[in-house]
Backbone as a chain_set.jsonl record, in Angstrom:
{"seq": "MAQIKGERPTEGDIIVDYDEKLFDDIQANEGEKAYIFMHTVPYEGSVGFVNMLTATRINRKGFDTSMVLYGPGVLMASGTRGFPTVGAEAFPGHMNFNNQLQTFMKEGGKVYACRFAMAALYGMREADLIEGVKPMHPLDVLDATLTARREGALVLQTWTL", "coords": {"N": [[-12.438, 85.439, -27.792], [-9.276, 84.877, -26.634], [-6.459, 86.193, -27.298], [-3.234, 84.906, -28.21], [-0.395, 86.453, -28.107], [3.039, 86.793, -29.623], [6.288, 85.352, -30.809], [6.007, 82.248, -32.947], [7.622, 79.248, -31.861], [10.663, 77.849, -33.179], [12.258, 74.836, -34.529], [14.44, 73.321, -32.365], [14.292, 75.554, -30.129], [14.212, 76.396, -26.952], [11.691, 75.808, -24.616], [10.744, 75.2, -22.008], [12.2, 75.211, -18.742], [15.252, 72.956, -18.643], [17.211, 72.766, -17.377], [16.957, 73.217, -14.188], [16.646, 71.445, -11.289], [14.814, 69.669, -9.222], [14.852, 67.564, -7.198], [17.341, 65.46, -5.505], [19.529, 63.466, -7.323], [19.183, 60.293, -6.784], [20.559, 57.29, -6.383], [20.929, 53.777, -6.338], [21.417, 52.296, -3.018], [24.075, 49.544, -1.876], [23.093, 46.58, -2.847], [20.324, 46.972, -2.427], [16.692, 46.593, -4.039], [14.294, 46.85, -6.942], [10.99, 46.506, -8.046], [9.229, 45.882, -10.702], [5.83, 45.748, -11.463], [3.514, 44.883, -14.109], [0.422, 44.917, -15.649], [-0.402, 45.384, -18.208], [-1.646, 46.448, -21.665], [0.087, 45.876, -24.084], [0.83, 48.65, -26.714], [-2.111, 49.762, -26.432], [-1.465, 51.974, -25.337], [0.705, 54.376, -23.868], [1.36, 53.516, -20.999], [2.596, 50.898, -20.635], [4.968, 50.789, -22.42], [6.514, 53.268, -21.062], [6.742, 52.617, -18.499], [8.9, 50.371, -19.255], [10.746, 52.028, -19.736], [11.162, 53.382, -17.763], [11.653, 51.314, -15.763], [14.295, 50.513, -16.902], [15.65, 52.976, -16.14], [15.501, 52.964, -13.769], [17.253, 50.432, -13.112], [19.682, 51.602, -14.177], [20.396, 53.161, -12.003], [21.196, 51.644, -10.305], [19.673, 49.757, -8.928], [18.823, 46.466, -8.329], [16.753, 45.307, -10.655], [13.5, 43.865, -11.531], [11.37, 43.141, -13.634], [7.861, 42.158, -13.617], [5.773, 40.665, -15.439], [2.232, 40.068, -16.249], [-1.046, 38.617, -16.445], [-2.221, 40.566, -19.634], [0.294, 41.947, -19.965], [2.119, 39.941, -20.54], [2.131, 40.202, -23.13], [3.559, 42.01, -23.993], [6.226, 40.816, -23.759], [6.794, 39.336, -26.104], [8.384, 36.941, -28.264], [7.546, 36.813, -31.037], [6.863, 38.567, -32.275], [6.152, 40.499, -35.584], [6.694, 41.989, -38.809], [7.066, 41.885, -42.112], [7.934, 39.488, -41.338], [8.966, 37.666, -38.548], [10.501, 39.74, -36.233], [10.906, 41.783, -38.069], [10.595, 45.444, -38.51], [7.704, 46.769, -38.882], [6.458, 49.438, -38.911], [8.193, 52.568, -37.85], [8.938, 52.354, -34.065], [7.263, 50.046, -33.912], [8.999, 47.73, -32.994], [9.121, 48.474, -30.257], [8.769, 47.869, -27.599], [10.055, 44.87, -27.674], [12.428, 45.782, -28.219], [13.308, 47.81, -26.113], [12.734, 45.966, -23.813], [15.014, 44.129, -24.345], [17.329, 45.879, -24.118], [16.803, 46.456, -21.506], [17.097, 43.819, -20.208], [19.697, 42.861, -21.115], [21.072, 45.393, -20.036], [21.503, 43.968, -17.194], [18.974, 43.776, -15.91], [15.904, 41.8, -14.976], [13.301, 39.993, -15.929], [10.288, 38.62, -15.991], [7.52, 36.513, -16.981], [4.057, 35.198, -16.605], [3.015, 32.216, -16.749], [0.546, 31.207, -16.674], [-1.09, 33.48, -17.73], [0.279, 33.242, -20.334], [-0.32, 31.284, -21.624], [-3.09, 30.124, -20.899], [-4.487, 32.628, -21.154], [-3.684, 33.566, -23.566], [-2.48, 32.016, -25.571], [0.169, 31.434, -25.537], [3.295, 30.355, -25.706], [6.299, 28.833, -24.214], [8.43, 28.915, -25.725], [7.924, 31.04, -27.301], [8.538, 33.575, -26.062], [10.345, 36.266, -25.915], [13.942, 35.812, -26.212], [15.472, 35.191, -22.948], [13.778, 36.221, -21.209], [11.94, 35.169, -18.417], [9.916, 32.624, -17.977], [7.004, 32.072, -15.444], [5.553, 30.907, -12.568], [2.038, 31.074, -11.795], [1.374, 31.388, -9.379], [3.383, 32.764, -8.322], [3.454, 35.367, -8.928], [2.022, 36.748, -6.777], [3.608, 35.86, -4.816], [6.121, 36.92, -5.748], [5.653, 40.095, -5.257], [5.364, 39.679, -2.199], [7.917, 39.03, -1.327], [8.867, 41.357, -2.469], [8.312, 43.281, -0.571], [9.505, 42.06, 1.562], [11.852, 42.57, 1.411], [12.089, 45.225, 1.543], [11.951, 46.24, -0.951], [11.464, 48.693, -3.547], [8.56, 49.159, -5.113], [6.729, 49.423, -7.757], [3.424, 49.338, -9.784], [1.263, 48.753, -12.08], [-1.417, 48.845, -13.69], [-3.745, 48.221, -16.424], [-6.619, 48.139, -18.518]], "CA": [[-11.394, 84.5, -27.694], [-7.922, 85.254, -26.252], [-5.236, 86.416, -28.473], [-1.643, 84.478, -27.849], [0.8, 87.001, -29.002], [4.61, 86.237, -29.488], [6.633, 84.141, -31.908], [5.894, 80.788, -32.589], [9.017, 78.381, -31.355], [11.121, 77.218, -34.395], [12.344, 73.59, -34.495], [15.3, 73.266, -31.565], [14.056, 76.387, -29.461], [13.772, 75.803, -25.331], [10.288, 76.366, -24.39], [10.409, 75.054, -20.524], [13.754, 75.267, -18.126], [15.33, 71.929, -18.394], [18.367, 73.007, -16.19], [16.58, 73.109, -12.836], [16.206, 69.945, -10.986], [14.424, 69.741, -7.819], [15.232, 66.271, -5.976], [18.399, 64.484, -5.679], [19.556, 62.296, -8.216], [19.094, 59.267, -6.153], [21.422, 56.535, -6.762], [20.87, 52.651, -5.414], [22.201, 51.622, -2.095], [24.259, 48.443, -2.088], [21.711, 45.57, -2.382], [18.51, 47.858, -2.979], [16.391, 46.088, -5.004], [13.168, 47.178, -7.45], [10.126, 45.319, -8.904], [8.251, 46.763, -11.532], [4.296, 44.767, -11.757], [3.063, 45.075, -15.213], [-0.534, 43.967, -16.431], [-0.962, 46.228, -19.141], [-1.917, 45.852, -22.886], [0.91, 46.435, -25.39], [0.333, 49.235, -27.702], [-3.252, 50.419, -26.232], [-1.439, 53.334, -24.921], [1.7, 54.886, -23.267], [1.907, 52.964, -20.018], [3.743, 50.005, -20.908], [6.493, 51.274, -22.73], [6.711, 54.121, -19.881], [7.273, 51.742, -17.492], [9.86, 50.028, -19.159], [11.816, 53.281, -19.829], [11.441, 53.805, -16.003], [12.511, 50.435, -15.353], [15.49, 50.834, -17.144], [16.472, 53.981, -15.413], [15.998, 52.469, -11.652], [18.136, 49.906, -13.073], [21.027, 52.527, -14.541], [20.579, 54.078, -10.73], [22.079, 50.634, -9.412], [19.009, 48.775, -8.142], [18.737, 45.275, -8.747], [15.711, 45.413, -10.957], [12.906, 43.146, -11.766], [9.723, 43.278, -14.272], [6.865, 40.838, -13.507], [4.51, 40.776, -16.545], [1.435, 39.304, -15.933], [-1.918, 39.684, -17.634], [-1.678, 41.149, -20.74], [1.44, 42.368, -19.615], [2.918, 38.926, -21.412], [2.248, 40.218, -24.512], [4.843, 42.409, -24.109], [7.565, 39.818, -24.228], [6.414, 38.014, -27.471], [9.296, 36.996, -29.525], [7.357, 35.928, -32.34], [6.057, 39.728, -32.955], [7.108, 41.21, -36.502], [5.875, 41.66, -39.948], [6.025, 40.538, -42.616], [8.395, 38.623, -40.684], [9.306, 37.888, -37.011], [11.582, 40.538, -36.029], [11.003, 42.848, -38.75], [9.673, 46.226, -37.904], [6.505, 47.146, -40.008], [6.38, 51.063, -38.786], [8.955, 53.093, -36.703], [8.487, 52.077, -33.268], [6.806, 48.763, -33.731], [9.02, 46.68, -32.222], [9.749, 48.91, -29.149], [8.443, 46.924, -26.352], [10.966, 44.065, -27.726], [13.876, 46.48, -28.013], [13.603, 48.156, -24.792], [13.447, 44.529, -22.946], [16.17, 43.499, -24.586], [18.002, 46.777, -23.704], [16.599, 46.106, -20.196], [18.101, 42.73, -20.056], [21.079, 43.077, -21.453], [21.648, 45.974, -18.729], [21.381, 43.369, -16.124], [17.752, 43.54, -15.171], [15.662, 40.217, -14.98], [11.978, 39.967, -16.643], [9.375, 37.141, -15.702], [6.189, 36.535, -17.268], [3.357, 34.301, -15.905], [2.611, 31.36, -17.478], [-1.101, 31.269, -16.515], [-1.256, 34.469, -18.49], [0.649, 33.012, -21.773], [-1.196, 29.797, -22.044], [-4.405, 30.309, -20.788], [-5.175, 33.676, -21.722], [-3.245, 33.9, -25.087], [-1.662, 30.747, -26.405], [1.684, 31.689, -26.017], [4.095, 29.119, -25.524], [7.73, 29.401, -23.366], [9.329, 29.131, -26.496], [7.45, 32.196, -28.108], [9.096, 34.694, -25.24], [11.725, 36.987, -25.958], [15.103, 35.271, -25.328], [15.995, 35.737, -21.417], [12.743, 36.167, -20.1], [11.989, 33.548, -17.485], [8.373, 31.948, -17.58], [6.726, 31.934, -14.067], [4.258, 30.143, -12.063], [1.054, 32.094, -11.829], [1.046, 31.804, -7.947], [4.659, 33.905, -8.001], [2.995, 36.715, -8.943], [1.772, 37.389, -5.404], [4.805, 35.664, -3.916], [7.228, 38.27, -5.702], [4.967, 40.868, -4.404], [5.451, 39.414, -0.757], [9.187, 39.443, -1.588], [9.422, 42.092, -2.31], [7.469, 43.726, 0.655], [10.186, 41.433, 2.978], [13.25, 43.214, 1.12], [12.19, 46.448, 1.543], [12.211, 47.277, -2.203], [10.955, 49.501, -4.554], [7.765, 48.429, -5.927], [5.71, 49.823, -9.08], [2.565, 48.485, -9.98], [0.707, 49.476, -13.19], [-2.684, 47.992, -13.889], [-4.598, 49.335, -17.41], [-7.225, 47.067, -19.462]], "C": [[-9.808, 85.423, -27.344], [-6.629, 85.022, -27.322], [-3.746, 85.692, -27.812], [-0.62, 85.329, -28.424], [1.931, 86.966, -28.648], [4.722, 85.316, -30.711], [6.052, 82.862, -31.758], [7.299, 80.16, -32.687], [9.26, 77.878, -32.932], [11.833, 75.826, -33.481], [14.05, 73.728, -33.466], [15.375, 74.328, -30.344], [13.81, 75.566, -28.192], [12.725, 76.326, -25.047], [10.243, 75.833, -22.856], [12.473, 74.955, -20.021], [13.73, 73.726, -17.529], [16.703, 71.45, -17.526], [17.771, 72.546, -14.864], [15.84, 71.677, -12.684], [15.932, 70.055, -9.431], [14.731, 68.656, -6.728], [16.706, 65.903, -6.308], [18.556, 63.868, -6.486], [19.877, 61.045, -7.685], [19.691, 58.116, -6.843], [20.923, 55.593, -5.785], [21.924, 52.643, -4.3], [23.056, 50.235, -2.214], [23.259, 47.527, -1.954], [20.568, 46.076, -2.547], [18.023, 47.176, -4.462], [15.025, 46.907, -5.406], [12.476, 46.454, -8.237], [9.116, 45.986, -9.586], [7.097, 45.534, -12.083], [3.941, 45.437, -12.862], [2.015, 44.499, -15.537], [-1.424, 45.327, -17.078], [-0.694, 45.695, -20.746], [-0.672, 46.618, -23.674], [0.621, 47.212, -26.636], [-0.937, 49.693, -27.635], [-2.614, 51.372, -25.499], [-0.167, 53.279, -24.412], [2.297, 53.834, -21.981], [2.84, 52.158, -19.984], [5.099, 50.231, -21.013], [7.061, 52.583, -21.578], [7.483, 53.208, -18.872], [8.336, 50.957, -17.938], [10.992, 50.778, -19.498], [12.054, 53.534, -18.425], [11.974, 52.786, -15.627], [13.887, 50.374, -15.548], [16.491, 52.139, -16.667], [16.752, 53.457, -14.231], [16.854, 51.489, -12.058], [19.495, 50.528, -13.244], [21.478, 53.04, -12.999], [21.469, 53.065, -9.971], [21.177, 49.574, -9.042], [18.934, 47.369, -9.264], [17.076, 44.965, -9.081], [14.859, 44.421, -11.575], [11.767, 43.37, -12.37], [9.243, 42.056, -14.232], [5.879, 41.566, -14.466], [3.319, 39.551, -16.468], [0.111, 39.887, -16.535], [-1.526, 39.793, -19.074], [-0.382, 41.894, -20.794], [2.35, 41.313, -20.603], [2.701, 39.4, -22.664], [3.416, 41.086, -24.894], [6.222, 41.854, -24.38], [7.36, 38.74, -25.26], [7.552, 38.262, -28.534], [9.072, 36.942, -30.671], [6.875, 37.734, -32.951], [6.91, 40.28, -34.263], [6.107, 41.421, -37.36], [6.793, 42.401, -40.731], [7.099, 39.396, -42.041], [8.895, 38.362, -39.3], [10.825, 38.818, -36.644], [11.553, 41.871, -37.017], [9.948, 43.957, -38.303], [8.925, 47.006, -39.232], [6.72, 48.61, -40.07], [7.509, 51.397, -38.034], [8.203, 52.747, -35.296], [7.397, 50.874, -33.283], [7.42, 47.803, -32.967], [9.783, 47.16, -30.7], [9.787, 48.431, -27.88], [10.02, 45.972, -26.398], [12.188, 44.432, -27.468], [14.286, 46.914, -26.853], [13.949, 46.983, -23.53], [14.55, 43.911, -22.722], [17.411, 44.49, -23.903], [17.984, 46.578, -21.912], [17.369, 44.782, -19.801], [19.793, 42.363, -19.99], [22.126, 44.135, -20.502], [21.846, 45.101, -17.491], [19.6, 43.13, -15.134], [16.946, 42.485, -15.634], [13.964, 40.601, -15.418], [11.145, 38.62, -16.554], [7.944, 37.569, -16.172], [5.239, 35.349, -16.863], [2.856, 33.209, -16.888], [1.333, 31.078, -17.869], [-1.67, 32.021, -17.831], [-1.23, 33.922, -20.184], [-0.01, 32.053, -22.275], [-2.673, 29.769, -21.941], [-5.316, 31.485, -21.455], [-5.006, 33.79, -23.527], [-2.313, 33.025, -26.241], [-0.367, 30.878, -26.379], [2.677, 30.647, -25.477], [5.442, 29.99, -24.923], [8.582, 29.72, -24.436], [9.19, 30.681, -27.306], [7.918, 33.38, -27.08], [10.321, 35.03, -26.01], [13.216, 36.472, -25.194], [15.499, 35.651, -23.996], [15.034, 36.068, -20.922], [12.107, 34.814, -19.593], [10.303, 33.425, -16.972], [8.337, 31.653, -16.169], [5.856, 31.438, -13.828], [3.429, 31.313, -11.89], [0.864, 32.639, -10.266], [2.691, 32.754, -7.679], [4.541, 34.957, -8.291], [3.09, 37.433, -7.823], [2.989, 37.133, -4.764], [6.058, 36.98, -4.399], [6.576, 39.679, -5.48], [5.037, 40.836, -3.052], [6.931, 39.377, -0.753], [9.882, 40.391, -1.567], [9.01, 43.195, -1.216], [8.767, 43.102, 1.757], [11.715, 42.18, 2.59], [13.069, 44.601, 1.435], [12.267, 47.308, 0.485], [11.318, 48.104, -2.969], [9.735, 48.807, -5.471], [6.934, 49.83, -6.736], [4.957, 48.963, -9.712], [1.722, 49.138, -11.014], [-0.648, 48.541, -13.543], [-3.057, 49.157, -15.235], [-5.461, 47.78, -17.816], [-7.427, 47.632, -20.693]], "O": [[-9.473, 86.484, -27.871], [-6.11, 84.051, -27.873], [-3.318, 86.208, -26.78], [0.06, 84.821, -29.315], [2.165, 87.076, -27.445], [3.857, 84.748, -31.377], [5.654, 82.404, -30.687], [8.076, 80.551, -33.558], [8.364, 77.587, -33.724], [11.936, 75.733, -32.258], [14.891, 74.37, -34.095], [16.302, 74.19, -29.545], [13.36, 74.421, -28.186], [12.711, 77.545, -25.219], [9.21, 76.333, -22.411], [13.497, 74.744, -20.67], [13.005, 73.219, -16.673], [17.101, 70.343, -17.164], [18.13, 71.442, -14.453], [15.019, 71.05, -13.353], [16.74, 70.468, -8.599], [14.832, 68.924, -5.531], [17.14, 66.107, -7.442], [17.48, 63.335, -6.756], [20.937, 60.58, -8.103], [19.296, 57.947, -7.996], [20.528, 55.966, -4.68], [23.103, 52.917, -4.523], [22.383, 49.565, -2.997], [22.516, 47.611, -0.976], [19.697, 45.284, -2.906], [18.601, 47.171, -5.549], [14.518, 47.599, -4.522], [13.02, 45.76, -9.096], [8.218, 46.608, -9.018], [7.372, 44.64, -12.883], [3.997, 46.663, -12.766], [2.247, 43.33, -15.845], [-2.433, 45.95, -16.749], [0.133, 44.846, -21.077], [-0.602, 47.842, -23.789], [0.193, 46.593, -27.61], [-1.291, 50.162, -28.717], [-3.448, 51.81, -24.706], [0.312, 52.145, -24.413], [3.459, 53.426, -21.973], [3.901, 52.436, -19.424], [6.042, 50.043, -20.245], [8.282, 52.616, -21.425], [8.686, 53.219, -18.61], [9.02, 50.648, -16.963], [12.112, 50.272, -19.557], [13.158, 53.888, -18.014], [13.004, 53.03, -14.999], [14.666, 50.213, -14.609], [17.71, 52.237, -16.801], [17.851, 53.417, -13.678], [17.679, 51.45, -11.145], [20.431, 50.097, -12.571], [22.655, 53.295, -12.743], [22.324, 53.43, -9.164], [21.675, 48.473, -8.812], [18.974, 47.305, -10.493], [16.271, 44.55, -8.248], [15.537, 43.861, -12.437], [10.929, 43.882, -11.627], [9.821, 41.042, -14.623], [5.354, 42.672, -14.338], [3.543, 38.349, -16.612], [-0.046, 41.026, -16.976], [-0.603, 39.155, -19.582], [-0.103, 42.462, -21.849], [3.2, 41.788, -21.358], [3.333, 38.722, -23.474], [4.107, 40.926, -25.9], [7.11, 42.355, -25.071], [7.702, 37.558, -25.212], [7.721, 39.197, -29.317], [9.975, 36.984, -31.507], [6.586, 37.885, -34.138], [8.116, 40.502, -34.155], [4.923, 41.215, -37.094], [7.326, 43.413, -40.279], [6.897, 38.272, -42.5], [9.429, 39.414, -38.947], [11.978, 38.436, -36.841], [12.158, 42.893, -36.695], [8.823, 43.707, -37.87], [9.413, 47.596, -40.197], [7.123, 49.101, -41.124], [7.957, 50.427, -37.423], [6.975, 52.822, -35.28], [6.581, 50.977, -32.367], [6.739, 47.033, -32.291], [10.676, 46.54, -30.122], [10.756, 48.569, -27.134], [10.927, 46.138, -25.582], [12.986, 43.816, -26.762], [15.392, 46.604, -26.41], [14.853, 46.965, -22.694], [15.05, 43.383, -21.729], [18.322, 43.976, -23.255], [18.996, 46.567, -21.21], [18.303, 44.879, -19.005], [20.623, 41.871, -19.226], [23.321, 43.981, -20.25], [22.493, 45.689, -16.624], [19.307, 42.526, -14.102], [17.208, 42.127, -16.783], [13.572, 41.712, -15.061], [11.537, 37.619, -17.153], [7.349, 38.606, -15.881], [5.888, 34.305, -16.796], [2.236, 33.594, -17.879], [0.961, 30.782, -19.005], [-2.394, 31.538, -18.702], [-2.124, 34.031, -21.022], [-0.265, 32.043, -23.48], [-3.382, 29.401, -22.878], [-6.395, 31.4, -22.042], [-5.842, 34.004, -24.405], [-1.734, 33.313, -27.289], [0.276, 30.378, -27.302], [2.301, 30.224, -24.383], [5.672, 31.195, -25.021], [9.414, 30.619, -24.313], [10.133, 31.309, -27.789], [7.465, 34.434, -27.526], [11.095, 34.264, -26.584], [13.54, 36.656, -24.021], [15.998, 36.776, -24.02], [15.285, 36.369, -19.755], [11.866, 33.763, -20.188], [9.706, 33.917, -16.014], [9.287, 31.115, -15.6], [5.035, 31.317, -14.738], [3.926, 32.437, -11.83], [0.436, 33.733, -9.9], [2.825, 33.365, -6.62], [5.443, 35.746, -8.009], [3.827, 38.401, -7.635], [3.518, 38.057, -4.145], [6.674, 37.723, -3.635], [7.45, 40.534, -5.617], [4.797, 41.908, -2.497], [7.249, 39.952, 0.288], [10.982, 40.582, -1.049], [9.796, 44.142, -1.238], [8.942, 43.754, 2.787], [12.592, 42.304, 3.446], [14.127, 45.203, 1.616], [12.496, 48.517, 0.519], [10.133, 47.887, -2.712], [9.974, 48.033, -6.398], [6.675, 50.935, -6.261], [5.431, 47.941, -10.207], [1.443, 50.298, -10.713], [-0.471, 47.323, -13.582], [-2.839, 50.369, -15.24], [-5.081, 46.648, -17.521], [-7.903, 46.962, -21.609]]}, "num_chains": 1, "name": "protein.A"}
């Protein structure tokens, strides 16, 4: 077995080069748009939350940014989450989806949730969404994709099951 010799890092040590950046810090040109499509189960992995953080960063770079939640992705926009009461955080990070969506929308991002997934798959009502999330017709999922194509927008799509 190989022996790694050296000192164990301590809290606060830097173990990689955080200063070297290889690509330009791109900012949006006037009128540029971005669409983030998410078909992912909240809390089943990091994909949904990482995409929310990415969407927020894209929005902060000046893109007119929209998140489209469909399939299990609509669960990320549940405004009825919490324990023991709605809005209460049962453990650190429990409300991270809600908090990040609210941050994204406060900063000008738009969030859409598919009505079919909400009602047919999960029994969610429109009133169950986080305030500010816009319910959308299921046919709008494809039309949002086609709109993004016509606009020449940045598109990120994530599917997880």
